[in-house]
mmCIF file with all atom_site columns, C-alpha atoms and ligand atoms in Angstrom:
data_model
loop_
_atom_site.group_PDB
_atom_site.id
_atom_site.type_symbol
_atom_site.label_atom_id
_atom_site.label_alt_id
_atom_site.label_comp_id
_atom_site.label_asym_id
_atom_site.label_entity_id
_atom_site.label_seq_id
_atom_site.pdbx_PDB_ins_code
_atom_site.Cartn_x
_atom_site.Cartn_y
_atom_site.Cartn_z
_atom_site.occupancy
_atom_site.B_iso_or_equiv
_atom_site.pdbx_formal_charge
_atom_site.auth_seq_id
_atom_site.auth_comp_id
_atom_site.auth_asym_id
_atom_site.auth_atom_id
_atom_site.pdbx_PDB_model_num
ATOM   1   C  CA  . MET N 1 1   ? 81.527  97.697  97.522  1.00 60.00 ? 69  MET N CA  1
ATOM   2   C  CA  . LYS N 1 2   ? 80.952  100.909 99.409  1.00 69.00 ? 70  LYS N CA  1
ATOM   3   C  CA  . THR N 1 3   ? 83.165  101.757 102.327 1.00 85.00 ? 71  THR N CA  1
ATOM   4   C  CA  . ASP N 1 4   ? 82.719  104.484 104.892 1.00 92.00 ? 72  ASP N CA  1
ATOM   5   C  CA  . PRO N 1 5   ? 85.879  106.486 105.842 1.00 96.00 ? 73  PRO N CA  1
ATOM   6   C  CA  . PHE N 1 6   ? 87.725  104.912 108.650 1.00 95.00 ? 74  PHE N CA  1
ATOM   7   C  CA  . ALA N 1 7   ? 90.875  105.729 110.846 1.00 97.00 ? 75  ALA N CA  1
ATOM   8   C  CA  . PHE N 1 8   ? 93.104  103.760 112.945 1.00 97.00 ? 76  PHE N CA  1
ATOM   9   C  CA  . ASP N 1 9   ? 96.286  104.042 115.047 1.00 98.00 ? 77  ASP N CA  1
ATOM   10  C  CA  . ILE N 1 10  ? 99.903  102.914 114.356 1.00 98.00 ? 78  ILE N CA  1
ATOM   11  C  CA  . ILE N 1 11  ? 101.773 103.637 117.555 1.00 98.00 ? 79  ILE N CA  1
ATOM   12  C  CA  . ALA N 1 12  ? 105.309 102.909 118.849 1.00 98.00 ? 80  ALA N CA  1
ATOM   13  C  CA  . PRO N 1 13  ? 106.901 100.958 120.211 1.00 96.00 ? 81  PRO N CA  1
ATOM   14  C  CA  . ASP N 1 14  ? 105.521 97.832  118.349 1.00 96.00 ? 82  ASP N CA  1
ATOM   15  C  CA  . PHE N 1 15  ? 103.479 99.664  115.627 1.00 98.00 ? 83  PHE N CA  1
ATOM   16  C  CA  . ILE N 1 16  ? 100.852 97.008  115.324 1.00 98.00 ? 84  ILE N CA  1
ATOM   17  C  CA  . PRO N 1 17  ? 97.825  98.704  113.789 1.00 98.00 ? 85  PRO N CA  1
ATOM   18  C  CA  . SER N 1 18  ? 94.861  99.130  116.103 1.00 98.00 ? 86  SER N CA  1
ATOM   19  C  CA  . GLN N 1 19  ? 92.696  97.406  113.440 1.00 97.00 ? 87  GLN N CA  1
ATOM   20  C  CA  . TYR N 1 20  ? 93.586  94.968  110.671 1.00 97.00 ? 88  TYR N CA  1
ATOM   21  C  CA  . ASP N 1 21  ? 91.931  92.115  109.043 1.00 94.00 ? 89  ASP N CA  1
ATOM   22  C  CA  . ASN N 1 22  ? 94.750  89.820  107.915 1.00 97.00 ? 90  ASN N CA  1
ATOM   23  C  CA  . HIS N 1 23  ? 97.853  88.725  109.814 1.00 98.00 ? 91  HIS N CA  1
ATOM   24  C  CA  . ILE N 1 24  ? 100.594 86.883  108.043 1.00 98.00 ? 92  ILE N CA  1
ATOM   25  C  CA  . GLU N 1 25  ? 103.404 85.177  109.914 1.00 98.00 ? 93  GLU N CA  1
ATOM   26  C  CA  . ARG N 1 26  ? 106.490 83.910  107.589 1.00 98.00 ? 94  ARG N CA  1
ATOM   27  C  CA  . ARG N 1 27  ? 108.771 81.393  109.102 1.00 98.00 ? 95  ARG N CA  1
ATOM   28  C  CA  . LEU N 1 28  ? 112.123 80.207  107.804 1.00 98.00 ? 96  LEU N CA  1
ATOM   29  C  CA  . SER N 1 29  ? 110.689 76.991  106.328 1.00 96.00 ? 97  SER N CA  1
ATOM   30  C  CA  . ALA N 1 30  ? 108.406 79.017  103.923 1.00 95.00 ? 98  ALA N CA  1
ATOM   31  C  CA  . MET N 1 31  ? 111.370 80.613  102.187 1.00 91.00 ? 99  MET N CA  1
ATOM   32  C  CA  . ALA N 1 32  ? 114.388 78.256  102.714 1.00 83.00 ? 100 ALA N CA  1
ATOM   33  C  CA  . GLY N 1 33  ? 115.342 78.348  99.233  1.00 89.00 ? 101 GLY N CA  1
ATOM   34  C  CA  . GLN N 1 34  ? 116.122 81.962  99.261  1.00 93.00 ? 102 GLN N CA  1
ATOM   35  C  CA  . TYR N 1 35  ? 119.010 81.835  101.676 1.00 96.00 ? 103 TYR N CA  1
ATOM   36  C  CA  . ALA N 1 36  ? 122.455 81.468  100.188 1.00 94.00 ? 104 ALA N CA  1
ATOM   37  C  CA  . ASP N 1 37  ? 124.173 79.441  102.871 1.00 95.00 ? 105 ASP N CA  1
ATOM   38  C  CA  . SER N 1 38  ? 122.506 75.963  102.813 1.00 93.00 ? 106 SER N CA  1
ATOM   39  C  CA  . THR N 1 39  ? 124.662 74.503  105.529 1.00 96.00 ? 107 THR N CA  1
ATOM   40  C  CA  . ALA N 1 40  ? 123.744 77.412  108.014 1.00 96.00 ? 108 ALA N CA  1
ATOM   41  C  CA  . LEU N 1 41  ? 119.977 77.116  106.968 1.00 96.00 ? 109 LEU N CA  1
ATOM   42  C  CA  . ALA N 1 42  ? 119.892 73.260  107.609 1.00 96.00 ? 110 ALA N CA  1
ATOM   43  C  CA  . ALA N 1 43  ? 121.655 73.919  110.977 1.00 97.00 ? 111 ALA N CA  1
ATOM   44  C  CA  . VAL N 1 44  ? 118.908 76.506  112.077 1.00 97.00 ? 112 VAL N CA  1
ATOM   45  C  CA  . LEU N 1 45  ? 115.992 74.354  110.694 1.00 97.00 ? 113 LEU N CA  1
ATOM   46  C  CA  . ALA N 1 46  ? 117.242 71.226  112.701 1.00 97.00 ? 114 ALA N CA  1
ATOM   47  C  CA  . GLU N 1 47  ? 116.774 73.259  115.849 1.00 97.00 ? 115 GLU N CA  1
ATOM   48  C  CA  . SER N 1 48  ? 113.666 75.413  115.230 1.00 97.00 ? 116 SER N CA  1
ATOM   49  C  CA  . ASP N 1 49  ? 111.691 77.281  112.536 1.00 98.00 ? 117 ASP N CA  1
ATOM   50  C  CA  . PRO N 1 50  ? 112.108 80.904  113.442 1.00 98.00 ? 118 PRO N CA  1
ATOM   51  C  CA  . LEU N 1 51  ? 109.619 83.610  112.766 1.00 98.00 ? 119 LEU N CA  1
ATOM   52  C  CA  . LEU N 1 52  ? 111.221 85.851  110.187 1.00 98.00 ? 120 LEU N CA  1
ATOM   53  C  CA  . TYR N 1 53  ? 108.477 88.566  109.644 1.00 98.00 ? 121 TYR N CA  1
ATOM   54  C  CA  . GLN N 1 54  ? 104.869 89.460  110.167 1.00 98.00 ? 122 GLN N CA  1
ATOM   55  C  CA  . VAL N 1 55  ? 102.472 91.529  108.087 1.00 98.00 ? 123 VAL N CA  1
ATOM   56  C  CA  . TYR N 1 56  ? 99.197  93.161  109.302 1.00 98.00 ? 124 TYR N CA  1
ATOM   57  C  CA  . GLU N 1 57  ? 96.996  93.978  106.375 1.00 98.00 ? 125 GLU N CA  1
ATOM   58  C  CA  . LEU N 1 58  ? 93.926  96.146  106.071 1.00 96.00 ? 126 LEU N CA  1
ATOM   59  C  CA  . ARG N 1 59  ? 92.502  94.380  103.129 1.00 93.00 ? 127 ARG N CA  1
ATOM   60  C  CA  . ARG N 1 60  ? 90.578  96.075  100.342 1.00 95.00 ? 128 ARG N CA  1
ATOM   61  C  CA  . PRO N 1 61  ? 88.584  94.931  97.469  1.00 94.00 ? 129 PRO N CA  1
ATOM   62  C  CA  . PRO N 1 62  ? 90.927  93.870  94.514  1.00 95.00 ? 130 PRO N CA  1
ATOM   63  C  CA  . VAL N 1 63  ? 90.173  96.849  92.230  1.00 96.00 ? 131 VAL N CA  1
ATOM   64  C  CA  . ALA N 1 64  ? 92.536  99.494  90.954  1.00 95.00 ? 132 ALA N CA  1
ATOM   65  C  CA  . GLY N 1 65  ? 90.852  102.370 92.792  1.00 95.00 ? 133 GLY N CA  1
ATOM   66  C  CA  . GLU N 1 66  ? 91.308  100.880 96.265  1.00 97.00 ? 134 GLU N CA  1
ATOM   67  C  CA  . LEU N 1 67  ? 94.434  101.139 98.252  1.00 97.00 ? 135 LEU N CA  1
ATOM   68  C  CA  . LEU N 1 68  ? 95.619  98.081  100.290 1.00 97.00 ? 136 LEU N CA  1
ATOM   69  C  CA  . HIS N 1 69  ? 97.816  99.102  103.217 1.00 98.00 ? 137 HIS N CA  1
ATOM   70  C  CA  . GLY N 1 70  ? 99.263  97.761  106.424 1.00 98.00 ? 138 GLY N CA  1
ATOM   71  C  CA  . ILE N 1 71  ? 102.510 97.132  108.533 1.00 98.00 ? 139 ILE N CA  1
ATOM   72  C  CA  . SER N 1 72  ? 105.321 94.913  107.810 1.00 98.00 ? 140 SER N CA  1
ATOM   73  C  CA  . ILE N 1 73  ? 107.690 93.747  110.667 1.00 98.00 ? 141 ILE N CA  1
ATOM   74  C  CA  . VAL N 1 74  ? 110.922 91.969  109.791 1.00 98.00 ? 142 VAL N CA  1
ATOM   75  C  CA  . HIS N 1 75  ? 112.410 90.554  112.934 1.00 98.00 ? 143 HIS N CA  1
ATOM   76  C  CA  . PRO N 1 76  ? 116.314 90.711  113.601 1.00 98.00 ? 144 PRO N CA  1
ATOM   77  C  CA  . GLY N 1 77  ? 118.444 87.720  112.796 1.00 98.00 ? 145 GLY N CA  1
ATOM   78  C  CA  . LYS N 1 78  ? 120.667 86.043  110.280 1.00 98.00 ? 146 LYS N CA  1
ATOM   79  C  CA  . ILE N 1 79  ? 120.909 82.761  108.385 1.00 98.00 ? 147 ILE N CA  1
ATOM   80  C  CA  . GLY N 1 80  ? 124.704 82.416  108.018 1.00 97.00 ? 148 GLY N CA  1
ATOM   81  C  CA  . ASP N 1 81  ? 125.806 85.966  107.253 1.00 97.00 ? 149 ASP N CA  1
ATOM   82  C  CA  . GLU N 1 82  ? 122.550 86.889  105.518 1.00 98.00 ? 150 GLU N CA  1
ATOM   83  C  CA  . TYR N 1 83  ? 120.014 89.017  107.393 1.00 98.00 ? 151 TYR N CA  1
ATOM   84  C  CA  . PHE N 1 84  ? 116.455 88.030  107.939 1.00 98.00 ? 152 PHE N CA  1
ATOM   85  C  CA  . MET N 1 85  ? 114.330 89.460  104.917 1.00 98.00 ? 153 MET N CA  1
ATOM   86  C  CA  . THR N 1 86  ? 110.882 89.020  103.316 1.00 98.00 ? 154 THR N CA  1
ATOM   87  C  CA  . LYS N 1 87  ? 110.262 86.737  100.510 1.00 98.00 ? 155 LYS N CA  1
ATOM   88  C  CA  . GLY N 1 88  ? 110.058 89.434  97.967  1.00 98.00 ? 156 GLY N CA  1
ATOM   89  C  CA  . HIS N 1 89  ? 107.828 89.585  94.819  1.00 98.00 ? 157 HIS N CA  1
ATOM   90  C  CA  . PHE N 1 90  ? 106.818 91.213  91.725  1.00 98.00 ? 158 PHE N CA  1
ATOM   91  C  CA  . HIS N 1 91  ? 103.346 92.513  91.784  1.00 98.00 ? 159 HIS N CA  1
ATOM   92  C  CA  . GLN N 1 92  ? 101.091 90.121  89.557  1.00 98.00 ? 160 GLN N CA  1
ATOM   93  C  CA  . VAL N 1 93  ? 99.642  93.294  87.825  1.00 98.00 ? 161 VAL N CA  1
ATOM   94  C  CA  . ILE N 1 94  ? 103.359 94.359  87.125  1.00 98.00 ? 162 ILE N CA  1
ATOM   95  C  CA  . ASP N 1 95  ? 102.441 97.973  86.376  1.00 98.00 ? 163 ASP N CA  1
ATOM   96  C  CA  . THR N 1 96  ? 101.531 98.703  89.976  1.00 98.00 ? 164 THR N CA  1
ATOM   97  C  CA  . ALA N 1 97  ? 103.792 100.604 92.246  1.00 98.00 ? 165 ALA N CA  1
ATOM   98  C  CA  . GLU N 1 98  ? 103.996 100.753 96.073  1.00 98.00 ? 166 GLU N CA  1
ATOM   99  C  CA  . LEU N 1 99  ? 104.931 103.117 98.620  1.00 98.00 ? 167 LEU N CA  1
ATOM   100 C  CA  . TYR N 1 100 ? 106.730 102.446 101.821 1.00 99.00 ? 168 TYR N CA  1
ATOM   101 C  CA  . TYR N 1 101 ? 107.415 104.584 104.992 1.00 98.00 ? 169 TYR N CA  1
ATOM   102 C  CA  . CYS N 1 102 ? 109.899 103.487 107.547 1.00 98.00 ? 170 CYS N CA  1
ATOM   103 C  CA  . LEU N 1 103 ? 108.730 103.686 111.212 1.00 98.00 ? 171 LEU N CA  1
ATOM   104 C  CA  . LYS N 1 104 ? 111.530 101.784 113.051 1.00 98.00 ? 172 LYS N CA  1
ATOM   105 C  CA  . GLY N 1 105 ? 114.710 99.992  112.587 1.00 98.00 ? 173 GLY N CA  1
ATOM   106 C  CA  . ARG N 1 106 ? 117.559 99.869  110.020 1.00 98.00 ? 174 ARG N CA  1
ATOM   107 C  CA  . GLY N 1 107 ? 117.540 98.063  106.793 1.00 98.00 ? 175 GLY N CA  1
ATOM   108 C  CA  . PHE N 1 108 ? 117.313 97.981  102.949 1.00 98.00 ? 176 PHE N CA  1
ATOM   109 C  CA  . MET N 1 109 ? 114.846 97.644  100.192 1.00 99.00 ? 177 MET N CA  1
ATOM   110 C  CA  . VAL N 1 110 ? 116.251 95.279  97.530  1.00 98.00 ? 178 VAL N CA  1
ATOM   111 C  CA  . MET N 1 111 ? 114.666 96.002  94.177  1.00 98.00 ? 179 MET N CA  1
ATOM   112 C  CA  . GLU N 1 112 ? 115.053 94.815  90.513  1.00 98.00 ? 180 GLU N CA  1
ATOM   113 C  CA  . THR N 1 113 ? 113.185 94.861  87.206  1.00 98.00 ? 181 THR N CA  1
ATOM   114 C  CA  . PRO N 1 114 ? 112.425 91.834  84.941  1.00 96.00 ? 182 PRO N CA  1
ATOM   115 C  CA  . GLU N 1 115 ? 115.279 93.121  82.696  1.00 95.00 ? 183 GLU N CA  1
ATOM   116 C  CA  . GLY N 1 116 ? 117.887 92.702  85.616  1.00 94.00 ? 184 GLY N CA  1
ATOM   117 C  CA  . GLU N 1 117 ? 118.194 96.338  86.539  1.00 97.00 ? 185 GLU N CA  1
ATOM   118 C  CA  . SER N 1 118 ? 118.912 96.343  90.354  1.00 98.00 ? 186 SER N CA  1
ATOM   119 C  CA  . ARG N 1 119 ? 118.724 99.015  93.193  1.00 98.00 ? 187 ARG N CA  1
ATOM   120 C  CA  . VAL N 1 120 ? 119.134 98.853  96.914  1.00 98.00 ? 188 VAL N CA  1
ATOM   121 C  CA  . GLU N 1 121 ? 117.826 101.828 99.124  1.00 98.00 ? 189 GLU N CA  1
ATOM   122 C  CA  . SER N 1 122 ? 118.203 102.259 102.839 1.00 98.00 ? 190 SER N CA  1
ATOM   123 C  CA  . LEU N 1 123 ? 115.361 102.152 105.250 1.00 98.00 ? 191 LEU N CA  1
ATOM   124 C  CA  . ARG N 1 124 ? 115.509 104.062 108.550 1.00 98.00 ? 192 ARG N CA  1
ATOM   125 C  CA  . PRO N 1 125 ? 112.795 105.789 110.608 1.00 98.00 ? 193 PRO N CA  1
ATOM   126 C  CA  . GLY N 1 126 ? 111.262 108.836 108.688 1.00 98.00 ? 194 GLY N CA  1
ATOM   127 C  CA  . ARG N 1 127 ? 112.348 107.669 105.294 1.00 98.00 ? 195 ARG N CA  1
ATOM   128 C  CA  . ALA N 1 128 ? 109.847 107.135 102.488 1.00 98.00 ? 196 ALA N CA  1
ATOM   129 C  CA  . LEU N 1 129 ? 110.500 104.876 99.579  1.00 98.00 ? 197 LEU N CA  1
ATOM   130 C  CA  . TYR N 1 130 ? 108.711 104.785 96.179  1.00 98.00 ? 198 TYR N CA  1
ATOM   131 C  CA  . VAL N 1 131 ? 108.852 101.287 94.463  1.00 98.00 ? 199 VAL N CA  1
ATOM   132 C  CA  . PRO N 1 132 ? 107.986 102.155 90.881  1.00 98.00 ? 200 PRO N CA  1
ATOM   133 C  CA  . PRO N 1 133 ? 105.740 99.821  88.679  1.00 98.00 ? 201 PRO N CA  1
ATOM   134 C  CA  . ARG N 1 134 ? 107.707 96.736  87.444  1.00 98.00 ? 202 ARG N CA  1
ATOM   135 C  CA  . TRP N 1 135 ? 110.255 96.580  90.317  1.00 98.00 ? 203 TRP N CA  1
ATOM   136 C  CA  . ALA N 1 136 ? 110.156 93.524  92.492  1.00 98.00 ? 204 ALA N CA  1
ATOM   137 C  CA  . HIS N 1 137 ? 110.882 94.298  96.159  1.00 98.00 ? 205 HIS N CA  1
ATOM   138 C  CA  . ARG N 1 138 ? 112.213 92.635  99.320  1.00 98.00 ? 206 ARG N CA  1
ATOM   139 C  CA  . SER N 1 139 ? 112.833 94.352  102.747 1.00 98.00 ? 207 SER N CA  1
ATOM   140 C  CA  . VAL N 1 140 ? 115.950 93.156  104.713 1.00 98.00 ? 208 VAL N CA  1
ATOM   141 C  CA  . ASN N 1 141 ? 116.443 93.894  108.418 1.00 98.00 ? 209 ASN N CA  1
ATOM   142 C  CA  . ALA N 1 142 ? 120.151 95.031  108.786 1.00 98.00 ? 210 ALA N CA  1
ATOM   143 C  CA  . SER N 1 143 ? 119.951 95.309  112.523 1.00 98.00 ? 211 SER N CA  1
ATOM   144 C  CA  . LEU N 1 144 ? 120.446 92.432  114.790 1.00 97.00 ? 212 LEU N CA  1
ATOM   145 C  CA  . ASP N 1 145 ? 118.716 93.880  117.755 1.00 97.00 ? 213 ASP N CA  1
ATOM   146 C  CA  . GLN N 1 146 ? 115.480 95.579  116.645 1.00 98.00 ? 214 GLN N CA  1
ATOM   147 C  CA  . ASP N 1 147 ? 112.654 95.014  114.293 1.00 98.00 ? 215 ASP N CA  1
ATOM   148 C  CA  . LEU N 1 148 ? 112.393 96.714  110.842 1.00 98.00 ? 216 LEU N CA  1
ATOM   149 C  CA  . VAL N 1 149 ? 108.854 98.283  110.682 1.00 98.00 ? 217 VAL N CA  1
ATOM   150 C  CA  . THR N 1 150 ? 107.461 99.875  107.511 1.00 98.00 ? 218 THR N CA  1
ATOM   151 C  CA  . PHE N 1 151 ? 103.965 100.973 106.482 1.00 98.00 ? 219 PHE N CA  1
ATOM   152 C  CA  . PHE N 1 152 ? 102.987 100.081 102.931 1.00 98.00 ? 220 PHE N CA  1
ATOM   153 C  CA  . ILE N 1 153 ? 100.361 101.200 100.509 1.00 98.00 ? 221 ILE N CA  1
ATOM   154 C  CA  . TYR N 1 154 ? 99.610  99.748  97.089  1.00 98.00 ? 222 TYR N CA  1
ATOM   155 C  CA  . PRO N 1 155 ? 96.667  99.300  94.537  1.00 98.00 ? 223 PRO N CA  1
ATOM   156 C  CA  . GLY N 1 156 ? 94.007  96.885  95.608  1.00 97.00 ? 224 GLY N CA  1
ATOM   157 C  CA  . ASN N 1 157 ? 94.352  94.971  92.280  1.00 98.00 ? 225 ASN N CA  1
ATOM   158 C  CA  . ALA N 1 158 ? 98.164  94.502  92.374  1.00 98.00 ? 226 ALA N CA  1
ATOM   159 C  CA  . GLY N 1 159 ? 98.369  90.926  93.626  1.00 98.00 ? 227 GLY N CA  1
ATOM   160 C  CA  . HIS N 1 160 ? 101.625 89.094  94.189  1.00 98.00 ? 228 HIS N CA  1
ATOM   161 C  CA  . ASP N 1 161 ? 103.932 86.985  91.857  1.00 98.00 ? 229 ASP N CA  1
ATOM   162 C  CA  . TYR N 1 162 ? 106.367 85.128  94.262  1.00 97.00 ? 230 TYR N CA  1
ATOM   163 C  CA  . GLY N 1 163 ? 107.262 82.346  91.814  1.00 95.00 ? 231 GLY N CA  1
ATOM   164 C  CA  . THR N 1 164 ? 109.650 84.476  89.681  1.00 94.00 ? 232 THR N CA  1
ATOM   165 C  CA  . ILE N 1 165 ? 111.831 85.541  92.721  1.00 95.00 ? 233 ILE N CA  1
ATOM   166 C  CA  . GLU N 1 166 ? 111.535 81.912  94.193  1.00 94.00 ? 234 GLU N CA  1
ATOM   167 C  CA  . GLN N 1 167 ? 113.121 80.661  90.964  1.00 92.00 ? 235 GLN N CA  1
ATOM   168 C  CA  . GLN N 1 168 ? 115.713 83.271  90.206  1.00 90.00 ? 236 GLN N CA  1
ATOM   169 C  CA  . GLY N 1 169 ? 116.414 85.067  93.522  1.00 94.00 ? 237 GLY N CA  1
ATOM   170 C  CA  . PHE N 1 170 ? 117.347 88.652  93.688  1.00 97.00 ? 238 PHE N CA  1
ATOM   171 C  CA  . ARG N 1 171 ? 120.510 90.033  91.913  1.00 97.00 ? 239 ARG N CA  1
ATOM   172 C  CA  . LYS N 1 172 ? 121.824 91.394  95.202  1.00 98.00 ? 240 LYS N CA  1
ATOM   173 C  CA  . LEU N 1 173 ? 122.127 90.030  98.740  1.00 98.00 ? 241 LEU N CA  1
ATOM   174 C  CA  . VAL N 1 174 ? 122.572 91.910  101.920 1.00 98.00 ? 242 VAL N CA  1
ATOM   175 C  CA  . VAL N 1 175 ? 124.983 90.203  104.217 1.00 98.00 ? 243 VAL N CA  1
ATOM   176 C  CA  . GLU N 1 176 ? 127.034 90.923  107.325 1.00 98.00 ? 244 GLU N CA  1
ATOM   177 C  CA  . ARG N 1 177 ? 130.861 91.518  106.970 1.00 98.00 ? 245 ARG N CA  1
ATOM   178 C  CA  . ASP N 1 178 ? 132.835 92.634  110.095 1.00 97.00 ? 246 ASP N CA  1
ATOM   179 C  CA  . GLY N 1 179 ? 129.661 93.613  111.909 1.00 96.00 ? 247 GLY N CA  1
ATOM   180 C  CA  . ASN N 1 180 ? 128.373 95.874  109.130 1.00 97.00 ? 248 ASN N CA  1
ATOM   181 C  CA  . PRO N 1 181 ? 125.708 95.208  106.367 1.00 98.00 ? 249 PRO N CA  1
ATOM   182 C  CA  . VAL N 1 182 ? 127.274 94.882  102.841 1.00 98.00 ? 250 VAL N CA  1
ATOM   183 C  CA  . ILE N 1 183 ? 125.645 94.476  99.511  1.00 98.00 ? 251 ILE N CA  1
ATOM   184 C  CA  . ILE N 1 184 ? 127.004 91.623  97.404  1.00 98.00 ? 252 ILE N CA  1
ATOM   185 C  CA  . ASP N 1 185 ? 126.014 89.842  94.106  1.00 97.00 ? 253 ASP N CA  1
ATOM   186 C  CA  . ASN N 1 186 ? 123.989 86.839  94.445  1.00 96.00 ? 254 ASN N CA  1
ATOM   187 C  CA  . PRO N 1 187 ? 126.030 83.856  93.123  1.00 91.00 ? 255 PRO N CA  1
ATOM   188 C  CA  . ARG N 1 188 ? 122.930 81.920  92.314  1.00 89.00 ? 256 ARG N CA  1
ATOM   189 C  CA  . TRP N 1 189 ? 120.941 84.735  90.486  1.00 91.00 ? 257 TRP N CA  1
ATOM   190 C  CA  . LEU N 1 190 ? 119.805 83.842  87.039  1.00 84.00 ? 258 LEU N CA  1
ATOM   191 C  CA  . PRO N 1 191 ? 119.965 86.547  84.508  1.00 84.00 ? 259 PRO N CA  1
ATOM   192 C  CA  . PRO N 1 192 ? 116.794 87.400  82.368  1.00 81.00 ? 260 PRO N CA  1
ATOM   193 C  CA  . LYS N 1 193 ? 116.256 85.048  79.355  1.00 75.00 ? 261 LYS N CA  1
HETATM 194 C  C1  . F6R S 2 .   ? 102.728 94.123  99.426  1.00 63.48 ? 483 F6R S C1  1
HETATM 195 C  C2  . F6R S 2 .   ? 104.209 94.257  99.973  1.00 63.48 ? 483 F6R S C2  1
HETATM 196 C  C3  . F6R S 2 .   ? 104.317 94.184  101.402 1.00 63.48 ? 483 F6R S C3  1
HETATM 197 C  C4  . F6R S 2 .   ? 104.904 92.754  101.527 1.00 63.48 ? 483 F6R S C4  1
HETATM 198 C  C5  . F6R S 2 .   ? 105.355 92.443  102.967 1.00 63.48 ? 483 F6R S C5  1
HETATM 199 C  C6  . F6R S 2 .   ? 105.989 91.027  103.140 1.00 63.48 ? 483 F6R S C6  1
HETATM 200 O  O1  . F6R S 2 .   ? 102.786 94.268  97.912  1.00 63.48 ? 483 F6R S O1  1
HETATM 201 O  O2  . F6R S 2 .   ? 105.162 94.491  99.202  1.00 63.48 ? 483 F6R S O2  1
HETATM 202 O  O3  . F6R S 2 .   ? 103.228 94.280  102.189 1.00 63.48 ? 483 F6R S O3  1
HETATM 203 O  O4  . F6R S 2 .   ? 103.945 91.861  101.210 1.00 63.48 ? 483 F6R S O4  1
HETATM 204 O  O5  . F6R S 2 .   ? 106.477 93.251  103.351 1.00 63.48 ? 483 F6R S O5  1
HETATM 205 O  O6  . F6R S 2 .   ? 106.678 90.572  101.896 1.00 63.48 ? 483 F6R S O6  1
HETATM 206 P  P1  . F6R S 2 .   ? 106.380 89.353  101.034 1.00 63.48 ? 483 F6R S P1  1
HETATM 207 O  O7  . F6R S 2 .   ? 104.992 89.749  100.504 1.00 63.48 ? 483 F6R S O7  1
HETATM 208 O  O8  . F6R S 2 .   ? 107.399 89.547  99.881  1.00 63.48 ? 483 F6R S O8  1
HETATM 209 O  O9  . F6R S 2 .   ? 106.376 88.126  101.854 1.00 63.48 ? 483 F6R S O9  1
HETATM 210 ZN ZN1 . ZN  S 3 .   ? 104.612 94.600  96.985  1.00 63.48 ? 484 ZN  S ZN1 1
#
């Protein structure tokens, strides 16, 4: 499929792209199993189903030479002491990388390989982050009063594998302790077989 060059704007304060062709809204009910505190989770869901994050994608054909890109906005909030976060995934074509650039907010990218290696990098405006091939990734908003906004770019053929993380979780969690974000071990993480 031939595409002409195109340009668009991503402008403060909300950074919603001036053009996009897919808008995803992820609510708590769609990722309830990922939060560690099931009592806090049930209490929140009994009252409402909060919007955790939104993604604005500029879709591209699913081939290696294309670059899918867009904006991810994780809203502020917590379930128990665990901050709002994305579902997180491996890429279906696991050898595909992704580049993130943080435009707004404070947070972390939690990453791990299928072998159980784990890394957590901070995100703040002006910071670029490279997620290498084979690293699952999840963004966490560690601020309770502003959105975490990132621009992302990855190969058009990458696809998403959500199931692995849904089953085993990430090895590390980001939680609030005495008003500050702290990285802890996930008690429910399942090590690789
Ligand atoms: C794409 C990518 C991001 C995320 C977005 C939402 O490969 O990493 O665009 O898709 O931040 O997170 P998920 O997809 O984990 O719900
Ligand atoms: Zn990704």
